[in-house]
PDB file of C-alpha atoms in Angstrom:
ATOM      1  CA  UNK B 820     101.699 109.040  93.886  1.00  0.00           C
ATOM      2  CA  UNK B 821     102.262 105.379  94.684  1.00  0.00           C
ATOM      3  CA  UNK B 822     105.075 102.944  93.965  1.00  0.00           C
ATOM      4  CA  UNK B 823     103.769 100.116  91.758  1.00  0.00           C
ATOM      5  CA  UNK B 824     105.207  97.164  93.650  1.00  0.00           C
ATOM      6  CA  UNK B 825     104.712  94.810  90.712  1.00  0.00           C
ATOM      7  CA  UNK B 826     107.924  96.420  89.377  1.00  0.00           C
ATOM      8  CA  UNK B 827     109.791  94.575  92.129  1.00  0.00           C
ATOM      9  CA  UNK B 828     108.993  91.221  90.540  1.00  0.00           C
ATOM     10  CA  UNK B 829     111.684  89.013  89.057  1.00  0.00           C
ATOM     11  CA  UNK B 830     111.133  86.084  86.670  1.00  0.00           C
ATOM     12  CA  UNK B 831     110.563  83.836  89.700  1.00  0.00           C
ATOM     13  CA  UNK B 832     108.667  86.534  91.573  1.00  0.00           C
ATOM     14  CA  UNK B 833     109.974  85.879  95.070  1.00  0.00           C
ATOM     15  CA  UNK B 834     113.467  87.296  95.424  1.00  0.00           C
ATOM     16  CA  UNK B 835     112.937  90.958  96.253  1.00  0.00           C
ATOM     17  CA  UNK B 836     111.522  93.045  99.102  1.00  0.00           C
ATOM     18  CA  UNK B 837     109.299  96.118  98.845  1.00  0.00           C
ATOM     19  CA  UNK B 838     110.474  97.748 102.077  1.00  0.00           C
ATOM     20  CA  UNK B 839     111.980 101.109 101.266  1.00  0.00           C
ATOM     21  CA  UNK B 840     115.466 101.997 102.408  1.00  0.00           C
ATOM     22  CA  UNK B 841     118.197 104.559 101.762  1.00  0.00           C
ATOM     23  CA  UNK B 842     119.331 102.890  98.552  1.00  0.00           C
ATOM     24  CA  UNK B 843     117.835 103.973  95.234  1.00  0.00           C
ATOM     25  CA  UNK B 844     115.439 101.520  93.599  1.00  0.00           C
ATOM     26  CA  UNK B 845     113.843 103.070  90.526  1.00  0.00           C
ATOM     27  CA  UNK B 846     110.360 101.629  90.093  1.00  0.00           C
ATOM     28  CA  UNK B 847     108.427 104.399  88.421  1.00  0.00           C
ATOM     29  CA  UNK B 848     105.314 105.909  89.964  1.00  0.00           C
ATOM     30  CA  UNK B 849     101.593 105.973  89.352  1.00  0.00           C
ATOM     31  CA  UNK B 850      99.243 108.866  90.055  1.00  0.00           C
ATOM     32  CA  UNK B 851      95.561 109.184  90.781  1.00  0.00           C
ATOM     33  CA  UNK B 852      93.698 112.446  90.178  1.00  0.00           C
ATOM     34  CA  UNK B 853      90.148 113.134  91.369  1.00  0.00           C
ATOM     35  CA  UNK B 854      87.936 115.574  93.261  1.00  0.00           C
ATOM     36  CA  UNK B 855      89.158 114.391  96.687  1.00  0.00           C
ATOM     37  CA  UNK B 856      91.984 112.408  98.281  1.00  0.00           C
ATOM     38  CA  UNK B 857      90.143 109.076  98.827  1.00  0.00           C
ATOM     39  CA  UNK B 858      89.044 108.810  95.191  1.00  0.00           C
ATOM     40  CA  UNK B 859      92.466 109.936  93.946  1.00  0.00           C
ATOM     41  CA  UNK B 860      94.182 107.323  96.121  1.00  0.00           C
ATOM     42  CA  UNK B 861      91.789 104.650  94.842  1.00  0.00           C
ATOM     43  CA  UNK B 862      92.722 105.530  91.271  1.00  0.00           C
ATOM     44  CA  UNK B 863      96.429 105.333  92.084  1.00  0.00           C
ATOM     45  CA  UNK B 864      95.911 101.823  93.449  1.00  0.00           C
ATOM     46  CA  UNK B 865      93.990 100.867  90.314  1.00  0.00           C
ATOM     47  CA  UNK B 866      97.125 101.759  88.362  1.00  0.00           C
ATOM     48  CA  UNK B 867      99.450 100.005  90.821  1.00  0.00           C
ATOM     49  CA  UNK B 868      97.527  96.722  91.098  1.00  0.00           C
ATOM     50  CA  UNK B 869      95.463  94.870  88.520  1.00  0.00           C
ATOM     51  CA  UNK B 870      91.890  95.461  89.632  1.00  0.00           C
ATOM     52  CA  UNK B 871      92.839  98.061  92.247  1.00  0.00           C
ATOM     53  CA  UNK B 872      91.690  97.845  95.853  1.00  0.00           C
ATOM     54  CA  UNK B 873      89.163  95.144  96.792  1.00  0.00           C
ATOM     55  CA  UNK B 874      85.763  96.241  98.092  1.00  0.00           C
ATOM     56  CA  UNK B 875      85.093  92.924  99.849  1.00  0.00           C
ATOM     57  CA  UNK B 876      86.874  89.671 100.671  1.00  0.00           C
ATOM     58  CA  UNK B 877      89.614  88.572 103.069  1.00  0.00           C
ATOM     59  CA  UNK B 878      92.216  90.840 104.664  1.00  0.00           C
ATOM     60  CA  UNK B 879      95.312  89.429 106.351  1.00  0.00           C
ATOM     61  CA  UNK B 880      96.661  91.504 109.248  1.00  0.00           C
ATOM     62  CA  UNK B 881      99.980  91.124 111.046  1.00  0.00           C
ATOM     63  CA  UNK B 882     101.414  94.165 112.800  1.00  0.00           C
ATOM     64  CA  UNK B 883     104.335  94.885 115.076  1.00  0.00           C
ATOM     65  CA  UNK B 884     103.844  95.621 118.770  1.00  0.00           C
ATOM     66  CA  UNK B 885     104.009  99.390 118.274  1.00  0.00           C
ATOM     67  CA  UNK B 886     101.095  99.336 115.833  1.00  0.00           C
ATOM     68  CA  UNK B 887      98.847  96.984 117.820  1.00  0.00           C
ATOM     69  CA  UNK B 888      97.217  99.824 119.749  1.00  0.00           C
ATOM     70  CA  UNK B 889      95.679 101.022 116.472  1.00  0.00           C
ATOM     71  CA  UNK B 890      94.342  97.590 115.547  1.00  0.00           C
ATOM     72  CA  UNK B 891      90.834  97.721 117.075  1.00  0.00           C
ATOM     73  CA  UNK B 892      89.654 100.768 115.146  1.00  0.00           C
ATOM     74  CA  UNK B 893      91.116  99.442 111.889  1.00  0.00           C
ATOM     75  CA  UNK B 894      89.491  96.042 112.422  1.00  0.00           C
ATOM     76  CA  UNK B 895      86.085  97.577 113.164  1.00  0.00           C
ATOM     77  CA  UNK B 896      86.280  99.659 109.994  1.00  0.00           C
ATOM     78  CA  UNK B 897      87.205  96.585 107.957  1.00  0.00           C
ATOM     79  CA  UNK B 898      84.232  94.679 109.347  1.00  0.00           C
ATOM     80  CA  UNK B 899      81.925  97.625 108.633  1.00  0.00           C
ATOM     81  CA  UNK B 900      83.159  97.589 105.037  1.00  0.00           C
ATOM     82  CA  UNK B 901      82.302  93.894 104.784  1.00  0.00           C
ATOM     83  CA  UNK B 902      85.747  92.304 104.990  1.00  0.00           C
ATOM     84  CA  UNK B 903      86.665  89.112 106.834  1.00  0.00           C
ATOM     85  CA  UNK B 904      89.783  89.244 109.008  1.00  0.00           C
ATOM     86  CA  UNK B 905      92.684  86.806 108.993  1.00  0.00           C
ATOM     87  CA  UNK B 906      95.567  87.237 111.433  1.00  0.00           C
ATOM     88  CA  UNK B 907      98.548  85.622 113.062  1.00  0.00           C
ATOM     89  CA  UNK B 908      98.087  84.378 116.624  1.00  0.00           C
ATOM     90  CA  UNK B 909      99.517  87.469 118.338  1.00  0.00           C
ATOM     91  CA  UNK B 910      97.446  89.883 116.298  1.00  0.00           C
ATOM     92  CA  UNK B 911      94.327  87.729 116.701  1.00  0.00           C
ATOM     93  CA  UNK B 912      94.721  87.725 120.494  1.00  0.00           C
ATOM     94  CA  UNK B 913      94.722  91.533 120.529  1.00  0.00           C
ATOM     95  CA  UNK B 914      91.559  91.580 118.422  1.00  0.00           C
ATOM     96  CA  UNK B 915      89.865  89.067 120.732  1.00  0.00           C
ATOM     97  CA  UNK B 916      90.397  91.359 123.722  1.00  0.00           C
ATOM     98  CA  UNK B 917      88.175  93.872 121.941  1.00  0.00           C
ATOM     99  CA  UNK B 918      85.556  91.304 120.944  1.00  0.00           C
ATOM    100  CA  UNK B 919      86.665  91.146 117.319  1.00  0.00           C
ATOM    101  CA  UNK B 920      86.775  87.744 115.624  1.00  0.00           C
ATOM    102  CA  UNK B 921      89.388  86.697 113.093  1.00  0.00           C
ATOM    103  CA  UNK B 922      90.582  83.541 111.379  1.00  0.00           C
ATOM    104  CA  UNK B 923      93.949  82.483 112.828  1.00  0.00           C
ATOM    105  CA  UNK B 924      96.727  81.457 110.450  1.00  0.00           C
ATOM    106  CA  UNK B 925      99.980  79.711 111.310  1.00  0.00           C
ATOM    107  CA  UNK B 926     103.286  81.488 111.380  1.00  0.00           C
ATOM    108  CA  UNK B 927     105.433  80.663 108.382  1.00  0.00           C
ATOM    109  CA  UNK B 928     107.617  77.578 108.882  1.00  0.00           C
ATOM    110  CA  UNK B 929     111.138  78.287 110.100  1.00  0.00           C
ATOM    111  CA  UNK B 930     114.255  76.179 109.765  1.00  0.00           C
ATOM    112  CA  UNK B 931     115.899  74.753 112.843  1.00  0.00           C
ATOM    113  CA  UNK B 932     119.305  76.049 111.673  1.00  0.00           C
ATOM    114  CA  UNK B 933     120.839  77.892 108.729  1.00  0.00           C
ATOM    115  CA  UNK B 934     121.453  74.729 106.702  1.00  0.00           C
ATOM    116  CA  UNK B 935     119.023  74.805 103.741  1.00  0.00           C
ATOM    117  CA  UNK B 936     118.835  71.011 103.924  1.00  0.00           C
ATOM    118  CA  UNK B 937     117.912  71.044 107.624  1.00  0.00           C
ATOM    119  CA  UNK B 938     114.458  69.908 108.783  1.00  0.00           C
ATOM    120  CA  UNK B 939     111.679  72.474 108.845  1.00  0.00           C
ATOM    121  CA  UNK B 940     109.895  73.136 112.111  1.00  0.00           C
ATOM    122  CA  UNK B 941     106.210  73.920 111.559  1.00  0.00           C
ATOM    123  CA  UNK B 942     104.374  76.011 114.154  1.00  0.00           C
ATOM    124  CA  UNK B 943     100.617  75.398 114.411  1.00  0.00           C
ATOM    125  CA  UNK B 944      98.758  78.053 116.381  1.00  0.00           C
ATOM    126  CA  UNK B 945      95.870  76.973 118.590  1.00  0.00           C
ATOM    127  CA  UNK B 946      92.627  77.239 116.655  1.00  0.00           C
ATOM    128  CA  UNK B 947      94.370  78.021 113.381  1.00  0.00           C
ATOM    129  CA  UNK B 948      93.131  77.060 109.928  1.00  0.00           C
ATOM    130  CA  UNK B 949      96.219  74.853 109.590  1.00  0.00           C
ATOM    131  CA  UNK B 950      97.910  76.952 106.916  1.00  0.00           C
ATOM    132  CA  UNK B 951     100.205  79.951 106.857  1.00  0.00           C
ATOM    133  CA  UNK B 952      99.434  83.134 104.994  1.00  0.00           C
ATOM    134  CA  UNK B 953     101.807  82.404 102.101  1.00  0.00           C
ATOM    135  CA  UNK B 954      99.885  79.211 101.400  1.00  0.00           C
ATOM    136  CA  UNK B 955      96.601  81.121 101.568  1.00  0.00           C
ATOM    137  CA  UNK B 956      97.944  83.787  99.197  1.00  0.00           C
ATOM    138  CA  UNK B 957      99.048  81.141  96.713  1.00  0.00           C
ATOM    139  CA  UNK B 958      95.580  79.559  96.925  1.00  0.00           C
ATOM    140  CA  UNK B 959      93.945  82.907  96.113  1.00  0.00           C
ATOM    141  CA  UNK B 960      92.190  83.203  99.476  1.00  0.00           C
ATOM    142  CA  UNK B 961      93.623  86.591 100.550  1.00  0.00           C
ATOM    143  CA  UNK B 962      92.571  89.848  98.880  1.00  0.00           C
ATOM    144  CA  UNK B 963      94.560  92.512 100.757  1.00  0.00           C
ATOM    145  CA  UNK B 964      97.392  92.608 103.298  1.00  0.00           C
ATOM    146  CA  UNK B 965      98.490  94.829 106.179  1.00  0.00           C
ATOM    147  CA  UNK B 966     101.937  93.721 107.339  1.00  0.00           C
ATOM    148  CA  UNK B 967     103.978  96.151 109.417  1.00  0.00           C
ATOM    149  CA  UNK B 968     107.391  94.524 109.933  1.00  0.00           C
ATOM    150  CA  UNK B 969     109.543  94.514 113.038  1.00  0.00           C
ATOM    151  CA  UNK B 970     112.767  94.607 111.051  1.00  0.00           C
ATOM    152  CA  UNK B 971     114.178  93.922 107.643  1.00  0.00           C
ATOM    153  CA  UNK B 972     115.660  90.591 106.687  1.00  0.00           C
ATOM    154  CA  UNK B 973     115.285  88.010 103.952  1.00  0.00           C
ATOM    155  CA  UNK B 974     114.740  85.266 106.563  1.00  0.00           C
ATOM    156  CA  UNK B 975     111.799  86.956 108.250  1.00  0.00           C
ATOM    157  CA  UNK B 976     108.162  85.952 107.883  1.00  0.00           C
ATOM    158  CA  UNK B 977     107.415  89.470 106.702  1.00  0.00           C
ATOM    159  CA  UNK B 978     109.739  89.123 103.738  1.00  0.00           C
ATOM    160  CA  UNK B 979     108.057  85.879 102.651  1.00  0.00           C
ATOM    161  CA  UNK B 980     104.604  87.460 102.976  1.00  0.00           C
ATOM    162  CA  UNK B 981     105.527  90.540 100.959  1.00  0.00           C
ATOM    163  CA  UNK B 982     107.238  88.496  98.244  1.00  0.00           C
ATOM    164  CA  UNK B 983     104.231  86.173  97.901  1.00  0.00           C
ATOM    165  CA  UNK B 984     101.900  89.177  97.698  1.00  0.00           C
ATOM    166  CA  UNK B 985     104.008  90.729  94.935  1.00  0.00           C
ATOM    167  CA  UNK B 986     103.906  87.485  92.965  1.00  0.00           C
ATOM    168  CA  UNK B 987     100.104  87.383  93.356  1.00  0.00           C
ATOM    169  CA  UNK B 988      99.727  91.129  92.606  1.00  0.00           C
ATOM    170  CA  UNK B 989      97.862  91.716  95.875  1.00  0.00           C
ATOM    171  CA  UNK B 990      97.432  95.180  97.407  1.00  0.00           C
ATOM    172  CA  UNK B 991      99.656  95.265 100.477  1.00  0.00           C
ATOM    173  CA  UNK B 992     100.573  97.960 102.969  1.00  0.00           C
ATOM    174  CA  UNK B 993     103.544  98.142 105.327  1.00  0.00           C
ATOM    175  CA  UNK B 994     102.488 101.161 107.407  1.00  0.00           C
ATOM    176  CA  UNK B 995      99.298 102.006 109.299  1.00  0.00           C
ATOM    177  CA  UNK B 996      99.130 105.410 107.604  1.00  0.00           C
ATOM    178  CA  UNK B 997      98.929 104.048 104.073  1.00  0.00           C
ATOM    179  CA  UNK B 998      96.462 101.358 105.170  1.00  0.00           C
ATOM    180  CA  UNK B 999      94.214 104.058 106.635  1.00  0.00           C
ATOM    181  CA  UNK B1000      94.394 105.832 103.267  1.00  0.00           C
ATOM    182  CA  UNK B1001      93.378 102.588 101.566  1.00  0.00           C
ATOM    183  CA  UNK B1002      90.343 102.231 103.840  1.00  0.00           C
ATOM    184  CA  UNK B1003      89.272 105.788 103.027  1.00  0.00           C
ATOM    185  CA  UNK B1004      89.611 104.970  99.335  1.00  0.00           C
ATOM    186  CA  UNK B1005      87.619 101.731  99.616  1.00  0.00           C
ATOM    187  CA  UNK B1006      84.855 103.476 101.555  1.00  0.00           C
ATOM    188  CA  UNK B1007      84.685 106.269  98.983  1.00  0.00           C
ATOM    189  CA  UNK B1008      84.477 103.867  96.046  1.00  0.00           C
ATOM    190  CA  UNK B1009      81.792 101.741  97.737  1.00  0.00           C
ATOM    191  CA  UNK B1010      79.613 104.815  98.248  1.00  0.00           C
ATOM    192  CA  UNK B1011      80.419 106.683  95.062  1.00  0.00           C
ATOM    193  CA  UNK B1012      82.327 105.310  92.092  1.00  0.00           C
ATOM    194  CA  UNK B1013      85.184 107.000  90.265  1.00  0.00           C
ATOM    195  CA  UNK B1014      84.612 110.234  88.409  1.00  0.00           C
ATOM    196  CA  UNK B1015      86.279 109.997  85.006  1.00  0.00           C
ATOM    197  CA  UNK B1016      87.432 113.325  83.599  1.00  0.00           C
ATOM    198  CA  UNK B1017      90.184 114.338  81.236  1.00  0.00           C
ATOM    199  CA  UNK B1018      93.026 116.590  82.360  1.00  0.00           C
ATOM    200  CA  UNK B1019      91.552 119.290  80.123  1.00  0.00           C
ATOM    201  CA  UNK B1020      88.191 119.053  81.928  1.00  0.00           C
ATOM    202  CA  UNK B1021      89.885 119.291  85.316  1.00  0.00           C
ATOM    203  CA  UNK B1022      91.880 122.298  84.132  1.00  0.00           C
ATOM    204  CA  UNK B1023      88.703 123.992  82.912  1.00  0.00           C
ATOM    205  CA  UNK B1024      87.022 123.443  86.301  1.00  0.00           C
ATOM    206  CA  UNK B1025      90.017 124.910  88.135  1.00  0.00           C
ATOM    207  CA  UNK B1026      90.039 127.889  85.774  1.00  0.00           C
ATOM    208  CA  UNK B1027      86.341 128.538  86.455  1.00  0.00           C
ATOM    209  CA  UNK B1028      86.904 128.317  90.223  1.00  0.00           C
ATOM    210  CA  UNK B1029      89.801 130.762  90.031  1.00  0.00           C
ATOM    211  CA  UNK B1030      87.640 133.227  88.077  1.00  0.00           C
ATOM    212  CA  UNK B1031      84.957 133.068  90.779  1.00  0.00           C
ATOM    213  CA  UNK B1032      87.507 134.064  93.426  1.00  0.00           C
ATOM    214  CA  UNK B1033      88.256 137.358  91.710  1.00  0.00           C
TER     215      UNK B1033
END
């Protein structure tokens, strides 16, 4: 089962965070059921996000230092599936060391101090496209997101990214494990589409299999 993050939206769409914590936040769940895990996961995402998982397009990646050692294999799989990679400067530099190209995006602007009226300091990364990921999300140029945060906090870039993705109803993942599951699901759907069966049909198949075992 999967938490449908669209339930975290508010009327303005940008005031909540999807990171799970010890407090209870009732959001409901969605479930996918199929002959194997990848197809079942793909169905769960179809219920969680309008349109489900993308099978092509642009993927934004920004991971914490602990997760960067798993980046190369994930990036290669994304390229094999036909996706284009977008990343922050630190993540892009890791990919470059392994010969993997990506489009560099700016870090989100940060205020010089805590005063909401204070000037905003904009950081432009070398070779970047001149925009941050929130701007790209709002322009409809990002199709899926992997963002593993360093820590929680409403002032962090990660919070802004996740909130923008919720508002845009984009599939987003905050752990490597669930992103790996998403890649399995995308690969399965690209090679073999969903199998649509009723619960009764599934039950009949299971009953027949159980009879064969005896």
